[in-house]
C-alpha positions as MATLAB code, in Angstrom:
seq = 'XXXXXXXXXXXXXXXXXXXXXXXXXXXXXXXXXXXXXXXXXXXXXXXXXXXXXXXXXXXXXXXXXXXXXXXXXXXXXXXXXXXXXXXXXXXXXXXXXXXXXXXXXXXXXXXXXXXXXXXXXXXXXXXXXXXXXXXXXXXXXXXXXXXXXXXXXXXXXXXXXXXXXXXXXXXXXXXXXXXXXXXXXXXXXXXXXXXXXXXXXXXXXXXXXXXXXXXXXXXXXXXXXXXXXXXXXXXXXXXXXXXXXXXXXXXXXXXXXXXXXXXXXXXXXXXXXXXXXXXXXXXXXXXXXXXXXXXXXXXXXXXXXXXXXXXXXXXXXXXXXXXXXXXXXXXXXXXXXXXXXXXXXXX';
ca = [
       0.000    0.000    0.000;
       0.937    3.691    0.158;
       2.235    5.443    3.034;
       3.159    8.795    3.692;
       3.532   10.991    6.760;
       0.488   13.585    7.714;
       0.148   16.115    6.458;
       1.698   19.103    9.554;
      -0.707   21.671    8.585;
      -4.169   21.592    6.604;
      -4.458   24.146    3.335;
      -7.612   26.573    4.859;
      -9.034   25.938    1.693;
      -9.615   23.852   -1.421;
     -12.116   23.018   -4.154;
     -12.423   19.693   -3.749;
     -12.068   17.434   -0.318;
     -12.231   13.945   -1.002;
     -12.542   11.813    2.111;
     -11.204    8.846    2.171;
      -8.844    6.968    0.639;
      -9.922    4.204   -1.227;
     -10.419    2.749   -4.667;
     -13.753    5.170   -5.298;
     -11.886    8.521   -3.575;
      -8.266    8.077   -5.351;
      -9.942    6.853   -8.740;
     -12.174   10.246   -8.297;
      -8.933   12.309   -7.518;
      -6.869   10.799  -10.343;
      -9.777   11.739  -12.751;
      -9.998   15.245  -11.569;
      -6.417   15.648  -12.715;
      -6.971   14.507  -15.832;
      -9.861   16.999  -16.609;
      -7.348   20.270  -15.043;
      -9.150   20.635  -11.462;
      -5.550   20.003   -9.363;
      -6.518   22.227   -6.577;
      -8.027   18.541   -5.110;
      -6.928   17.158   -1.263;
      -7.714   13.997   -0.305;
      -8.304   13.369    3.342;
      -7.348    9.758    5.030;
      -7.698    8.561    8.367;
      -5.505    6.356    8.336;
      -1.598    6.068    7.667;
      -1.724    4.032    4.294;
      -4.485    3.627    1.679;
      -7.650    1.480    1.180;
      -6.705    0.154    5.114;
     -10.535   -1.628    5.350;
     -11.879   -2.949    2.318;
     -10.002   -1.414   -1.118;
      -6.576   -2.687    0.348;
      -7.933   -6.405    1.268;
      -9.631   -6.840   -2.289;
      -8.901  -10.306   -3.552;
      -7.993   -8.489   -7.234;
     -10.409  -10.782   -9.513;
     -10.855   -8.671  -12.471;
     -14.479   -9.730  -12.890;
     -16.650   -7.740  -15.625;
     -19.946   -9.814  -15.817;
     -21.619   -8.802  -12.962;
     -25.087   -9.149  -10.927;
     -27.130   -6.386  -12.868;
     -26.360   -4.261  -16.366;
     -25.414   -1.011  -14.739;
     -22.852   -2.828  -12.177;
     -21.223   -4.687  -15.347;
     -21.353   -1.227  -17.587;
     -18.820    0.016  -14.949;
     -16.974   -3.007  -14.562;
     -16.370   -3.383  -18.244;
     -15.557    0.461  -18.628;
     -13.337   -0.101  -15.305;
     -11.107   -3.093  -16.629;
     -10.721   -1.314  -20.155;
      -9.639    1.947  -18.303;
      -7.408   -0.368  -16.376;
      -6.141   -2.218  -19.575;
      -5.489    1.146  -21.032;
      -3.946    3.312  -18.558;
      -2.379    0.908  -15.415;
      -1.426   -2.188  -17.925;
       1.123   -2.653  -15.406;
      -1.726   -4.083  -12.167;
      -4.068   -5.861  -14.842;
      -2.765   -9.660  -15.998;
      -5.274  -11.267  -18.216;
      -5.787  -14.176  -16.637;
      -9.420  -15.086  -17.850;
     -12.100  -15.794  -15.558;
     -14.284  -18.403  -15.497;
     -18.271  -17.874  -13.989;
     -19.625  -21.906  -12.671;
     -23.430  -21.798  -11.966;
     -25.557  -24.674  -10.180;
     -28.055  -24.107  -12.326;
     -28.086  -23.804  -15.930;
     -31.066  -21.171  -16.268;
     -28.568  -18.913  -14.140;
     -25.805  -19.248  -16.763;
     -28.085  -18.243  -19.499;
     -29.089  -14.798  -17.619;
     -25.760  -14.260  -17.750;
     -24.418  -14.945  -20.963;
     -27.524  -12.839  -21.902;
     -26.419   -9.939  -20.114;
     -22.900  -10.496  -21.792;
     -24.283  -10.307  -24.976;
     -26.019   -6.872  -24.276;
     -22.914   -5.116  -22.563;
     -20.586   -6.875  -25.799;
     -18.299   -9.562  -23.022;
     -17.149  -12.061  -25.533;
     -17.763  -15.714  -23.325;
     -17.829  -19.191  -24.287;
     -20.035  -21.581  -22.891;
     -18.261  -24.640  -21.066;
     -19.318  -27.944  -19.717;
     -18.501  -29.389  -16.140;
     -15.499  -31.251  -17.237;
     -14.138  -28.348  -18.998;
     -13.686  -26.258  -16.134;
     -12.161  -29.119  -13.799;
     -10.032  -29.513  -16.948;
      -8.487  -25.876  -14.947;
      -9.528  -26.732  -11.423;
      -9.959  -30.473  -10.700;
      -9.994  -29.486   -6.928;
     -13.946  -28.569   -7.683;
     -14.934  -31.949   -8.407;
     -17.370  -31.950   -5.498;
     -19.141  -28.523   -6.270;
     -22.214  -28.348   -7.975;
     -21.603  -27.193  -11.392;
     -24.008  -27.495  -14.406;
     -23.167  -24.573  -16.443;
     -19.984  -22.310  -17.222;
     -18.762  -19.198  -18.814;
     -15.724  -18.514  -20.160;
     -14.887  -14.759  -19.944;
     -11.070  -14.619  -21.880;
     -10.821  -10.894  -21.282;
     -11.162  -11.310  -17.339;
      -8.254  -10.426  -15.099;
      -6.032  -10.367  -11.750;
      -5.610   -6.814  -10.627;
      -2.538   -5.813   -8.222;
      -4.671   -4.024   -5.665;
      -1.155   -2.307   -4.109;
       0.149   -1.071   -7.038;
      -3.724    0.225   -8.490;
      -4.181    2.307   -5.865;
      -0.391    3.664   -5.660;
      -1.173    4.242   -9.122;
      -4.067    6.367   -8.684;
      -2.094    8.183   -5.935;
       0.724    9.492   -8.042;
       1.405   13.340   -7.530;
      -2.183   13.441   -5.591;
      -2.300   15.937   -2.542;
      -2.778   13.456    0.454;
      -3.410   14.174    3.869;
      -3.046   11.074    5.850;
      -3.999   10.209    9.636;
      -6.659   13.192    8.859;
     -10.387   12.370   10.924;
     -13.024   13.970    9.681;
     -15.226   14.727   12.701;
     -17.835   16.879   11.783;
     -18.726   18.954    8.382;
     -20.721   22.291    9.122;
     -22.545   24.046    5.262;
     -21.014   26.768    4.627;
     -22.548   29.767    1.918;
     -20.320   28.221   -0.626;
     -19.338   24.388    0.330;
     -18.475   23.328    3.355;
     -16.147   23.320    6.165;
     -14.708   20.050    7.277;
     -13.541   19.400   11.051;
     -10.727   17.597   11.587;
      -8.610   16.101   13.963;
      -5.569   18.337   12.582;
      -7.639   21.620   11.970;
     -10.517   22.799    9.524;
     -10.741   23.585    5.826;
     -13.246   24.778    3.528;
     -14.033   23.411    0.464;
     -16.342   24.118   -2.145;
     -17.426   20.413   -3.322;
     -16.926   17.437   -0.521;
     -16.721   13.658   -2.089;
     -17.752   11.039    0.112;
     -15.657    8.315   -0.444;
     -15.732    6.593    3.260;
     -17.245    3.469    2.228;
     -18.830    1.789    5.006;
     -18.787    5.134    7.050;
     -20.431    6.511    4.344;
     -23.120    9.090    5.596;
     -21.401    9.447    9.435;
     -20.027   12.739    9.327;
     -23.426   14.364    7.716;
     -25.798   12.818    9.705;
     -27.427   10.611    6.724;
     -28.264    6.448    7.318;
     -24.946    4.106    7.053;
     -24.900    2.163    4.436;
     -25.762   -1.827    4.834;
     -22.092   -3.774    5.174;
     -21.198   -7.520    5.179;
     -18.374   -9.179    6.240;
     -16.210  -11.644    3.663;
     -13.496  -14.078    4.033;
     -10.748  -14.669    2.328;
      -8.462  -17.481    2.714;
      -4.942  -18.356    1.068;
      -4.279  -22.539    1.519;
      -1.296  -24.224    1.428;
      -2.069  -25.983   -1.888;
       0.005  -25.696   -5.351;
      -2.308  -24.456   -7.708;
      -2.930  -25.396  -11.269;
       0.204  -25.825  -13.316;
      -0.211  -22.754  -15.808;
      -2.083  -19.457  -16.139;
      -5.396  -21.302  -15.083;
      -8.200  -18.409  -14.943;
     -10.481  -17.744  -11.947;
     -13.546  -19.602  -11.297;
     -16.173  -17.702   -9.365;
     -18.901  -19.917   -8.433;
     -22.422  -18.578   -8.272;
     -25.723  -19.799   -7.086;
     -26.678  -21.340   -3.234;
     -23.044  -22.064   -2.663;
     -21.187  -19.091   -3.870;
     -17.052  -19.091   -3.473;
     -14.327  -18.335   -6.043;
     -10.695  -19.945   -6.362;
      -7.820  -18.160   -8.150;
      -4.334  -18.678   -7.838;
      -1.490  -16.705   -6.314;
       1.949  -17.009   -5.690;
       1.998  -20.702   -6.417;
      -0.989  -21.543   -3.753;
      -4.399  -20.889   -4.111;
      -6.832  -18.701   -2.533;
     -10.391  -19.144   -1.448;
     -13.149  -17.187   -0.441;
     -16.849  -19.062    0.441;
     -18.720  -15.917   -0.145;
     -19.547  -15.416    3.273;
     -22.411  -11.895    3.830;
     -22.700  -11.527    7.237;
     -24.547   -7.877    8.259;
     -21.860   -6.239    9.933;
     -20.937   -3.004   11.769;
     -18.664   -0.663    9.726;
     -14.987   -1.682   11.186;
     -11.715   -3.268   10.783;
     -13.190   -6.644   10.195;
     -10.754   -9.931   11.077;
     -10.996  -13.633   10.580;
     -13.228  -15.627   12.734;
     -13.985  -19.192   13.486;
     -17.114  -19.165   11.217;
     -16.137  -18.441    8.363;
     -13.166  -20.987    8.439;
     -15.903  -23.020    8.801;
     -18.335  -22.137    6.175;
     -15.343  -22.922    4.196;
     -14.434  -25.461    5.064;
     -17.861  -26.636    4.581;
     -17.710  -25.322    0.903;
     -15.133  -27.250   -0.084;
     -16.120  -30.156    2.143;
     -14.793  -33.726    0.329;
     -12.330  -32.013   -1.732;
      -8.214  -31.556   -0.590;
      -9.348  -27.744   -0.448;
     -11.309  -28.811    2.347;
      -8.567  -29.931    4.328;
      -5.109  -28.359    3.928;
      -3.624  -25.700    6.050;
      -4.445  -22.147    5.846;
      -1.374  -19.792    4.761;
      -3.032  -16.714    5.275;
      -6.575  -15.316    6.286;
      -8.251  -11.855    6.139;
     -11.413  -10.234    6.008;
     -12.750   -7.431    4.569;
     -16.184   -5.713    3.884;
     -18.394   -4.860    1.419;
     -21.176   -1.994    0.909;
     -24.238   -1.408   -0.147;
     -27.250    1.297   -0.096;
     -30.630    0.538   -0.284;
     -31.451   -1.804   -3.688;
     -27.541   -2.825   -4.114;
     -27.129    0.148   -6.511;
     -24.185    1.975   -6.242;
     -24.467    5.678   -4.229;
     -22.727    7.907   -6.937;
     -24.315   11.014   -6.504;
     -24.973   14.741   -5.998;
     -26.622   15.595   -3.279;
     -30.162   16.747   -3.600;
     -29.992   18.969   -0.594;
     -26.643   19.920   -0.562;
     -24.954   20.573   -3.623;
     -22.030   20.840   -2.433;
     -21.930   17.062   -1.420;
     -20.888   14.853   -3.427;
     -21.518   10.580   -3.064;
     -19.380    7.828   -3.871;
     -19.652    4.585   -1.906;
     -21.401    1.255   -2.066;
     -19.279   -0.109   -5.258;
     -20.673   -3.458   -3.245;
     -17.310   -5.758   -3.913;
     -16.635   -4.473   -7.470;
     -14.620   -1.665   -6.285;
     -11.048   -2.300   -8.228;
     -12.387   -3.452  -11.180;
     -14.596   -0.301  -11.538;
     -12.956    1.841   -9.727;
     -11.866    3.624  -12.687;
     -15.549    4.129  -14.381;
     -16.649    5.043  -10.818;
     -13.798    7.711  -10.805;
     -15.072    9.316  -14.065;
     -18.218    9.279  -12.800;
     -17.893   10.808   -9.511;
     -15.482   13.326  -11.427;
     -17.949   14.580  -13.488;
     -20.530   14.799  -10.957;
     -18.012   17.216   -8.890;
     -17.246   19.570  -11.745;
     -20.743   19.962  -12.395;
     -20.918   21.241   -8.518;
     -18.429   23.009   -9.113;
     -19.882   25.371  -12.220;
];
């Protein structure tokens, strides 16, 4: 990740304060350079970037997603990525399993409308990559050749490159101003004519607005050699959702877990080791040692639609959270997004 020492002294003003540090805040920052606004801080609690859930991303580069308008920014995301930060994308493929074959055809449906190329594949074709899911339920597959693996460290260095960065900066409390807003913080106050709120999980805290809804997710690496080759990701969808990919030689697991949590620096805990556990119950993933084990969250608002938007009451607000797991694959679309919503606050 990316560290840097706080920032002494705040600027008493600025255009644009992005809080927070993540994929959706530093893809929003690195877009507003790109258009000429450069008078842009972004404000981070903590002493490194994407410290709760951008930073513990497993990097699966996945474009087909659960709706059109989450895989519109996915696609748009992993082209931007392809494009522009070549050196964190590695086109791995991905592979989408289903349990049941009426599921696979909504989705190669949707890939035909948002232009994925995929190719249909039978059981044995995917354990042809993965024999170690011989016990899961698969009746269906996709193909998606143009999936990836995305370095999550060197992404959202990327994005940080020459960006204004105040780190170990709380924002307690933000008080409307005649023209923006002035954020409290632990370090002192600025003012700011547009605020992005890019806190994620916190999203909504310092204005007073509802959290958004967040769920807990582990992810596992095993001490198992994975597939010989540049065998693609399998994400595994339907009543027993988990995804494999490999990394570093070994192979790393996640069962998909959602548990409602509050917003926090989420750790590993007994049950999910067991829900995994349980996943891969009869196979040798079900058995082997565990290398390493995190957990991170992920947001939504209400419906599971993203929150990128202005304010209706304050225009000087400006939302970007609830990218609901598919934050570093679309973090770039989300950026552009969010970008354009600010300079239109900004007149």
């Amino acid at each position: 990740m990316c560290y840097k020492a706080p920032v002494p002294q705040l600027p008493r003003s600025v255009d644009v304060a992005i809080v927070g540090g993540g994929f959706a805040g530093m893809a929003t920052a690195w877009w507003l350079s790109r258009t000429g606004v450069h008078d842009v801080l972004v404000l981070e609690r903590e002493a490194e970037l994407g410290r709760y859930a951008s930073g513990r991303s497993a990097g699966l580069g996945r474009q087909l997603a659960e709706d059109d308008l989450m895989t519109g920014f996915t696609v748009t995301g992993a082209a931007y990525l392809r494009k522009h930060f070549s050196h964190c994308w590695t086109e791995s493929g991905g592979i989408l399993t289903f349990d049941k074959a009426e599921l696979a055809r909504g989705y190669a449906a949707r890939a035909d409308r948002m232009g994925i190329e995929t190719k249909r594949l039978e059981r044995n074709e995917v354990l042809a990559h993965w024999p170690q899911l011989n016990l899961v339920d698969i009746a269906a597959g996709l193909h998606v050749p143009s999936d990836g693996i995305i370095d999550i460290g060197k992404l959202l260095a990327s994005y940080a490159e020459n960006m204004r960065i105040s780190f170990e900066t709380s924002v307690e409390r933000i008080i409307a101003t005649p023209k923006g807003a002035t954020l409290l913080t632990n370090i002192g106050s600025i003012v700011a004519r547009v605020i992005v709120d890019a806190t994620g999980a916190w999203a909504g805290r310092t204005t007073g607005d509802p959290l958004l809804d967040s769920y807990k997710r582990h992810v596992y690496v095993l001490e198992a050699a994975a597939p010989q080759g540049s065998a693609p990701f399998v994400w595994h969808l339907g009543g027993s959702e988990l995804y494999v990919r490999a990394i570093d030689g070994q192979i790393m697991v996640s069962p998909c877990d959602a548990t409602k949590v509050e917003p926090g620096d989420q750790q590993p805990d007994d049950a999910g080791e067991a829900l995994m556990r349980t996943r891969f119950a009869g196979s040798p993933l079900g058995t082997v040692g565990i290398a390493r084990a995190w957990a991170c969250q992920r947001t939504f608002p209400e419906r599971l639609a993203m929150k990128l938007m202005r304010d209706e009451k304050r225009p000087w607000l400006v939302w970007a959270a609830g990218l609901g797991g598919h934050g570093a694959t679309a973090s770039a679309a989300v950026g552009e997004t969010v970008a354009g919503l600010v300079i239109a606050a900004l007149g």
